[in-house]
Amino acid sequence: MAEGQATAKRSAWSGKWAFILAGAASAVGLGNMWRFPYLAAKFGGGTFLFTYFVLAFTFGISLLLLETALGRHTKLSAIGAFRHFGKRFAWIGILASLVPFIITPYYCIIGGWVFKYFAAYMAGGASALSDGGTYFLGFLYGPTESYAWMLVFMALVFIIVALGVKRGIEKANRVMMPLLLVMALGLAIYVCCQPGALEGLAYYLIPNFAGVDVGGLILNAMGQMFYSLSLAMGIMITYGSYLDSKESLSGSCLAIAGFDLVVSFIAGALIVPAAYLAMGGAPTSAGPSLMFITLPEIFVTMGGAANVIGVVFFLLVLFAALTSAISLTETCVSILCDAFKWTRKRGMIAAFVVVVVVGIFVNLGYNGLGSLRLFGMEILDFFDFVSNSVLMPIVALLTCIAVGWFIRERVTRRTASGEEESVELRGTDVIAEEVRISAPFRAQKAWAVMVKFVAPVLVVVILVWNLIGVFGG
Ligand code: PHE
């Protein structure tokens, strides 16, 4: 199998669009659906939208470009990509590689919940699902059902990844991503056309500065952007490593960030007005309680349309979760194959075993190990905290410091007179050259300043803020 040899014959995208779609598929996930709308409603509507936009297209895009260029330059996933510049950098890659192994199992658990809700709406369960959370908690804490849905979700993800980069991931994205966009848009338009919805839409769009906590606004926007763009966990390094040098990196990264923002924006234009219609105000919760408790209550107020809306909405979220889980799984497989020189098949089996075993352990947090608390958190929340709030900022910081300050690469060049000379490039120049192979890099100076100075500071602020949130009382 051609795609099987991890290093000898590396998997490859069939073109730029496949790469963009895959990056967007990884970026668009649960975060867009259940956190972005809530944050926008909480932090002054348009004020949050504007802040997020600015951060995504400066800070976010810089890191995205850095990671994809690193992958494409080295043609390796995270560990190898860092080791390429010297053994002493390999551990950054190892740390980055831990993240997808931590996230994939619990992401699949949540994917299972989404699947379950999709099936329940298909069976016409709109009114049964809107009972203030009893239904959801009964399912969550039940002894078997949540495991079954988790396994179904995992099986689907692994089947797609097993089909390979072109035949599996690309094809799945090509079907799911456009459908996702159409469903989100359709639902948002439907909701906004209901009498009274415009008030909610205005609340969402119009910048409101009154009472907005500026620190909270910026920190939340930064954290959300970071997670949403799937940065600092090796995914974009791996995906960049499958990209041909002739395809524009900067253009592709812009498209990925743009796609992610558009979906987040539409999710907000759907959820905030819907909450206004049903409850007369913005949503007051995010995460699972918004998705599995509040939204079913909102849907049921839409009368006869409730089941159809539930089906479409949970199918949309299912696609978002599936495509993200696929990117996480592909990264796990790619890391194993590159690290141990395994065939793809072997990497797949090992990744599957790890994900299933860890997934079962995490899910035990809701029944068998229900009383276990790690730093006051349930197991799933703890995994989420370690990966997103601690490891991701640390990896991003180390990446920026390594590339910005320490990495050097010796390359041989031909001078104007035709002689060969050996020059030493700095990390930022290595990346900039990689970007320039396929397109001019006009923002190179600003980008280098971002990577060397601005991003490290911002990332440290996020990290400290996350830690204070949990340990600071
Ligand atoms: N970016 C995804 C989201 O917004 C989450 C994700 C994280 C996906 C890590 C893949 C990897 O939900």
PDB file of N, CA and C in Angstrom, residues 70-129:
ATOM      1  N   LEU A  70       6.568  24.298   9.006  1.00  0.00           N
ATOM      2  CA  LEU A  70       7.494  23.377   9.676  1.00  0.00           C
ATOM      3  C   LEU A  70       7.269  21.952   9.175  1.00  0.00           C
ATOM      4  N   GLY A  71       6.007  21.581   9.067  1.00  0.00           N
ATOM      5  CA  GLY A  71       5.667  20.244   8.575  1.00  0.00           C
ATOM      6  C   GLY A  71       6.099  20.065   7.131  1.00  0.00           C
ATOM      7  N   ARG A  72       5.831  21.069   6.314  1.00  0.00           N
ATOM      8  CA  ARG A  72       6.145  20.904   4.900  1.00  0.00           C
ATOM      9  C   ARG A  72       7.648  20.917   4.669  1.00  0.00           C
ATOM     10  N   HIS A  73       8.345  21.724   5.432  1.00  0.00           N
ATOM     11  CA  HIS A  73       9.791  21.809   5.263  1.00  0.00           C
ATOM     12  C   HIS A  73      10.472  20.484   5.608  1.00  0.00           C
ATOM     13  N   THR A  74      10.014  19.855   6.690  1.00  0.00           N
ATOM     14  CA  THR A  74      10.694  18.639   7.149  1.00  0.00           C
ATOM     15  C   THR A  74      10.046  17.372   6.598  1.00  0.00           C
ATOM     16  N   LYS A  75       8.830  17.496   6.114  1.00  0.00           N
ATOM     17  CA  LYS A  75       8.049  16.338   5.642  1.00  0.00           C
ATOM     18  C   LYS A  75       7.918  15.273   6.734  1.00  0.00           C
ATOM     19  N   LEU A  76       7.762  15.744   7.956  1.00  0.00           N
ATOM     20  CA  LEU A  76       7.619  14.815   9.075  1.00  0.00           C
ATOM     21  C   LEU A  76       6.565  15.334  10.038  1.00  0.00           C
ATOM     22  N   SER A  77       6.031  14.441  10.872  1.00  0.00           N
ATOM     23  CA  SER A  77       5.100  14.881  11.908  1.00  0.00           C
ATOM     24  C   SER A  77       5.913  15.466  13.074  1.00  0.00           C
ATOM     25  N   ALA A  78       5.212  15.921  14.114  1.00  0.00           N
ATOM     26  CA  ALA A  78       5.839  16.818  15.101  1.00  0.00           C
ATOM     27  C   ALA A  78       7.216  16.378  15.634  1.00  0.00           C
ATOM     28  N   ILE A  79       7.341  15.127  16.061  1.00  0.00           N
ATOM     29  CA  ILE A  79       8.610  14.747  16.708  1.00  0.00           C
ATOM     30  C   ILE A  79       9.775  14.858  15.729  1.00  0.00           C
ATOM     31  N   GLY A  80       9.587  14.243  14.568  1.00  0.00           N
ATOM     32  CA  GLY A  80      10.645  14.288  13.559  1.00  0.00           C
ATOM     33  C   GLY A  80      10.907  15.707  13.087  1.00  0.00           C
ATOM     34  N   ALA A  81       9.837  16.491  12.983  1.00  0.00           N
ATOM     35  CA  ALA A  81       9.991  17.858  12.484  1.00  0.00           C
ATOM     36  C   ALA A  81      10.911  18.649  13.404  1.00  0.00           C
ATOM     37  N   PHE A  82      10.765  18.485  14.702  1.00  0.00           N
ATOM     38  CA  PHE A  82      11.647  19.211  15.619  1.00  0.00           C
ATOM     39  C   PHE A  82      13.037  18.586  15.671  1.00  0.00           C
ATOM     40  N   ARG A  83      13.076  17.244  15.614  1.00  0.00           N
ATOM     41  CA  ARG A  83      14.386  16.589  15.684  1.00  0.00           C
ATOM     42  C   ARG A  83      15.246  16.916  14.458  1.00  0.00           C
ATOM     43  N   HIS A  84      14.577  17.228  13.377  1.00  0.00           N
ATOM     44  CA  HIS A  84      15.271  17.604  12.151  1.00  0.00           C
ATOM     45  C   HIS A  84      16.309  18.706  12.420  1.00  0.00           C
ATOM     46  N   PHE A  85      16.041  19.570  13.388  1.00  0.00           N
ATOM     47  CA  PHE A  85      16.963  20.676  13.672  1.00  0.00           C
ATOM     48  C   PHE A  85      17.939  20.357  14.805  1.00  0.00           C
ATOM     49  N   GLY A  86      17.932  19.126  15.249  1.00  0.00           N
ATOM     50  CA  GLY A  86      18.854  18.736  16.319  1.00  0.00           C
ATOM     51  C   GLY A  86      18.110  17.955  17.396  1.00  0.00           C
ATOM     52  N   LYS A  87      18.815  16.975  17.948  1.00  0.00           N
ATOM     53  CA  LYS A  87      18.189  16.094  18.953  1.00  0.00           C
ATOM     54  C   LYS A  87      17.585  16.888  20.095  1.00  0.00           C
ATOM     55  N   ARG A  88      18.248  18.009  20.432  1.00  0.00           N
ATOM     56  CA  ARG A  88      17.787  18.706  21.628  1.00  0.00           C
ATOM     57  C   ARG A  88      16.416  19.367  21.459  1.00  0.00           C
ATOM     58  N   PHE A  89      15.900  19.393  20.232  1.00  0.00           N
ATOM     59  CA  PHE A  89      14.565  19.971  20.046  1.00  0.00           C
ATOM     60  C   PHE A  89      13.463  18.906  20.041  1.00  0.00           C
ATOM     61  N   ALA A  90      13.861  17.628  19.994  1.00  0.00           N
ATOM     62  CA  ALA A  90      12.868  16.569  19.786  1.00  0.00           C
ATOM     63  C   ALA A  90      11.785  16.562  20.856  1.00  0.00           C
ATOM     64  N   TRP A  91      12.174  16.914  22.075  1.00  0.00           N
ATOM     65  CA  TRP A  91      11.190  16.801  23.156  1.00  0.00           C
ATOM     66  C   TRP A  91      10.021  17.772  22.997  1.00  0.00           C
ATOM     67  N   ILE A  92      10.219  18.855  22.263  1.00  0.00           N
ATOM     68  CA  ILE A  92       9.077  19.753  22.000  1.00  0.00           C
ATOM     69  C   ILE A  92       8.041  18.987  21.171  1.00  0.00           C
ATOM     70  N   GLY A  93       8.564  18.254  20.194  1.00  0.00           N
ATOM     71  CA  GLY A  93       7.668  17.444  19.368  1.00  0.00           C
ATOM     72  C   GLY A  93       6.983  16.359  20.181  1.00  0.00           C
ATOM     73  N   ILE A  94       7.737  15.785  21.117  1.00  0.00           N
ATOM     74  CA  ILE A  94       7.146  14.719  21.953  1.00  0.00           C
ATOM     75  C   ILE A  94       6.009  15.298  22.795  1.00  0.00           C
ATOM     76  N   LEU A  95       6.252  16.466  23.354  1.00  0.00           N
ATOM     77  CA  LEU A  95       5.228  17.119  24.167  1.00  0.00           C
ATOM     78  C   LEU A  95       3.986  17.441  23.313  1.00  0.00           C
ATOM     79  N   ALA A  96       4.249  17.971  22.116  1.00  0.00           N
ATOM     80  CA  ALA A  96       3.125  18.298  21.218  1.00  0.00           C
ATOM     81  C   ALA A  96       2.344  17.035  20.883  1.00  0.00           C
ATOM     82  N   SER A  97       3.085  15.931  20.712  1.00  0.00           N
ATOM     83  CA  SER A  97       2.441  14.689  20.299  1.00  0.00           C
ATOM     84  C   SER A  97       1.574  14.087  21.395  1.00  0.00           C
ATOM     85  N   LEU A  98       1.856  14.459  22.629  1.00  0.00           N
ATOM     86  CA  LEU A  98       1.025  13.939  23.713  1.00  0.00           C
ATOM     87  C   LEU A  98      -0.405  14.464  23.590  1.00  0.00           C
ATOM     88  N   VAL A  99      -0.520  15.706  23.093  1.00  0.00           N
ATOM     89  CA  VAL A  99      -1.830  16.364  23.107  1.00  0.00           C
ATOM     90  C   VAL A  99      -2.903  15.571  22.345  1.00  0.00           C
ATOM     91  N   PRO A 100      -2.648  15.195  21.068  1.00  0.00           N
ATOM     92  CA  PRO A 100      -3.714  14.442  20.390  1.00  0.00           C
ATOM     93  C   PRO A 100      -4.038  13.113  21.071  1.00  0.00           C
ATOM     94  N   PHE A 101      -3.031  12.505  21.707  1.00  0.00           N
ATOM     95  CA  PHE A 101      -3.326  11.236  22.395  1.00  0.00           C
ATOM     96  C   PHE A 101      -4.219  11.471  23.624  1.00  0.00           C
ATOM     97  N   ILE A 102      -4.130  12.649  24.203  1.00  0.00           N
ATOM     98  CA  ILE A 102      -4.995  12.946  25.351  1.00  0.00           C
ATOM     99  C   ILE A 102      -6.387  13.360  24.874  1.00  0.00           C
ATOM    100  N   ILE A 103      -6.415  14.167  23.792  1.00  0.00           N
ATOM    101  CA  ILE A 103      -7.714  14.703  23.368  1.00  0.00           C
ATOM    102  C   ILE A 103      -8.580  13.656  22.653  1.00  0.00           C
ATOM    103  N   THR A 104      -7.969  12.867  21.764  1.00  0.00           N
ATOM    104  CA  THR A 104      -8.782  11.968  20.928  1.00  0.00           C
ATOM    105  C   THR A 104      -9.775  11.124  21.735  1.00  0.00           C
ATOM    106  N   PRO A 105      -9.335  10.446  22.811  1.00  0.00           N
ATOM    107  CA  PRO A 105     -10.305   9.601  23.519  1.00  0.00           C
ATOM    108  C   PRO A 105     -11.523  10.373  24.030  1.00  0.00           C
ATOM    109  N   TYR A 106     -11.292  11.522  24.658  1.00  0.00           N
ATOM    110  CA  TYR A 106     -12.484  12.187  25.209  1.00  0.00           C
ATOM    111  C   TYR A 106     -13.282  12.910  24.140  1.00  0.00           C
ATOM    112  N   TYR A 107     -12.588  13.325  23.067  1.00  0.00           N
ATOM    113  CA  TYR A 107     -13.334  13.935  21.958  1.00  0.00           C
ATOM    114  C   TYR A 107     -14.301  12.900  21.370  1.00  0.00           C
ATOM    115  N   CYS A 108     -13.847  11.643  21.310  1.00  0.00           N
ATOM    116  CA  CYS A 108     -14.712  10.576  20.782  1.00  0.00           C
ATOM    117  C   CYS A 108     -15.862  10.283  21.746  1.00  0.00           C
ATOM    118  N   ILE A 109     -15.627  10.444  23.030  1.00  0.00           N
ATOM    119  CA  ILE A 109     -16.723  10.236  23.986  1.00  0.00           C
ATOM    120  C   ILE A 109     -17.819  11.270  23.710  1.00  0.00           C
ATOM    121  N   ILE A 110     -17.407  12.527  23.570  1.00  0.00           N
ATOM    122  CA  ILE A 110     -18.393  13.578  23.312  1.00  0.00           C
ATOM    123  C   ILE A 110     -19.042  13.355  21.941  1.00  0.00           C
ATOM    124  N   GLY A 111     -18.215  12.896  20.987  1.00  0.00           N
ATOM    125  CA  GLY A 111     -18.768  12.550  19.673  1.00  0.00           C
ATOM    126  C   GLY A 111     -19.879  11.518  19.820  1.00  0.00           C
ATOM    127  N   GLY A 112     -19.682  10.570  20.734  1.00  0.00           N
ATOM    128  CA  GLY A 112     -20.708   9.558  21.004  1.00  0.00           C
ATOM    129  C   GLY A 112     -21.988  10.186  21.542  1.00  0.00           C
ATOM    130  N   TRP A 113     -21.851  11.165  22.409  1.00  0.00           N
ATOM    131  CA  TRP A 113     -23.054  11.848  22.932  1.00  0.00           C
ATOM    132  C   TRP A 113     -23.812  12.502  21.785  1.00  0.00           C
ATOM    133  N   VAL A 114     -23.050  13.161  20.891  1.00  0.00           N
ATOM    134  CA  VAL A 114     -23.688  13.860  19.773  1.00  0.00           C
ATOM    135  C   VAL A 114     -24.426  12.850  18.889  1.00  0.00           C
ATOM    136  N   PHE A 115     -23.764  11.731  18.652  1.00  0.00           N
ATOM    137  CA  PHE A 115     -24.354  10.677  17.834  1.00  0.00           C
ATOM    138  C   PHE A 115     -25.671  10.207  18.445  1.00  0.00           C
ATOM    139  N   LYS A 116     -25.625   9.992  19.741  1.00  0.00           N
ATOM    140  CA  LYS A 116     -26.812   9.537  20.477  1.00  0.00           C
ATOM    141  C   LYS A 116     -27.972  10.539  20.305  1.00  0.00           C
ATOM    142  N   TYR A 117     -27.661  11.820  20.413  1.00  0.00           N
ATOM    143  CA  TYR A 117     -28.711  12.826  20.290  1.00  0.00           C
ATOM    144  C   TYR A 117     -29.248  12.906  18.870  1.00  0.00           C
ATOM    145  N   PHE A 118     -28.344  12.728  17.915  1.00  0.00           N
ATOM    146  CA  PHE A 118     -28.795  12.702  16.528  1.00  0.00           C
ATOM    147  C   PHE A 118     -29.805  11.561  16.343  1.00  0.00           C
ATOM    148  N   ALA A 119     -29.425  10.381  16.850  1.00  0.00           N
ATOM    149  CA  ALA A 119     -30.313   9.224  16.714  1.00  0.00           C
ATOM    150  C   ALA A 119     -31.626   9.461  17.462  1.00  0.00           C
ATOM    151  N   ALA A 120     -31.559  10.075  18.629  1.00  0.00           N
ATOM    152  CA  ALA A 120     -32.768  10.292  19.421  1.00  0.00           C
ATOM    153  C   ALA A 120     -33.722  11.258  18.708  1.00  0.00           C
ATOM    154  N   TYR A 121     -33.165  12.283  18.050  1.00  0.00           N
ATOM    155  CA  TYR A 121     -34.041  13.197  17.294  1.00  0.00           C
ATOM    156  C   TYR A 121     -34.605  12.503  16.058  1.00  0.00           C
ATOM    157  N   MET A 122     -33.792  11.641  15.454  1.00  0.00           N
ATOM    158  CA  MET A 122     -34.277  10.880  14.298  1.00  0.00           C
ATOM    159  C   MET A 122     -35.501  10.072  14.700  1.00  0.00           C
ATOM    160  N   ALA A 123     -35.467   9.569  15.928  1.00  0.00           N
ATOM    161  CA  ALA A 123     -36.581   8.756  16.407  1.00  0.00           C
ATOM    162  C   ALA A 123     -37.726   9.627  16.941  1.00  0.00           C
ATOM    163  N   GLY A 124     -37.615  10.926  16.733  1.00  0.00           N
ATOM    164  CA  GLY A 124     -38.711  11.822  17.122  1.00  0.00           C
ATOM    165  C   GLY A 124     -38.749  12.164  18.599  1.00  0.00           C
ATOM    166  N   GLY A 125     -37.569  12.251  19.210  1.00  0.00           N
ATOM    167  CA  GLY A 125     -37.547  12.426  20.669  1.00  0.00           C
ATOM    168  C   GLY A 125     -37.514  13.860  21.173  1.00  0.00           C
ATOM    169  N   ALA A 126     -37.894  14.828  20.333  1.00  0.00           N
ATOM    170  CA  ALA A 126     -37.710  16.235  20.731  1.00  0.00           C
ATOM    171  C   ALA A 126     -38.252  16.552  22.117  1.00  0.00           C
ATOM    172  N   SER A 127     -39.446  16.073  22.431  1.00  0.00           N
ATOM    173  CA  SER A 127     -39.983  16.489  23.739  1.00  0.00           C
ATOM    174  C   SER A 127     -39.344  15.693  24.880  1.00  0.00           C
ATOM    175  N   ALA A 128     -39.010  14.422  24.622  1.00  0.00           N
ATOM    176  CA  ALA A 128     -38.369  13.634  25.686  1.00  0.00           C
ATOM    177  C   ALA A 128     -36.996  14.196  26.049  1.00  0.00           C
ATOM    178  N   LEU A 129     -36.319  14.797  25.057  1.00  0.00           N
ATOM    179  CA  LEU A 129     -34.958  15.278  25.311  1.00  0.00           C
ATOM    180  C   LEU A 129     -34.936  16.599  26.085  1.00  0.00           C
TER     181      LEU A 129
END
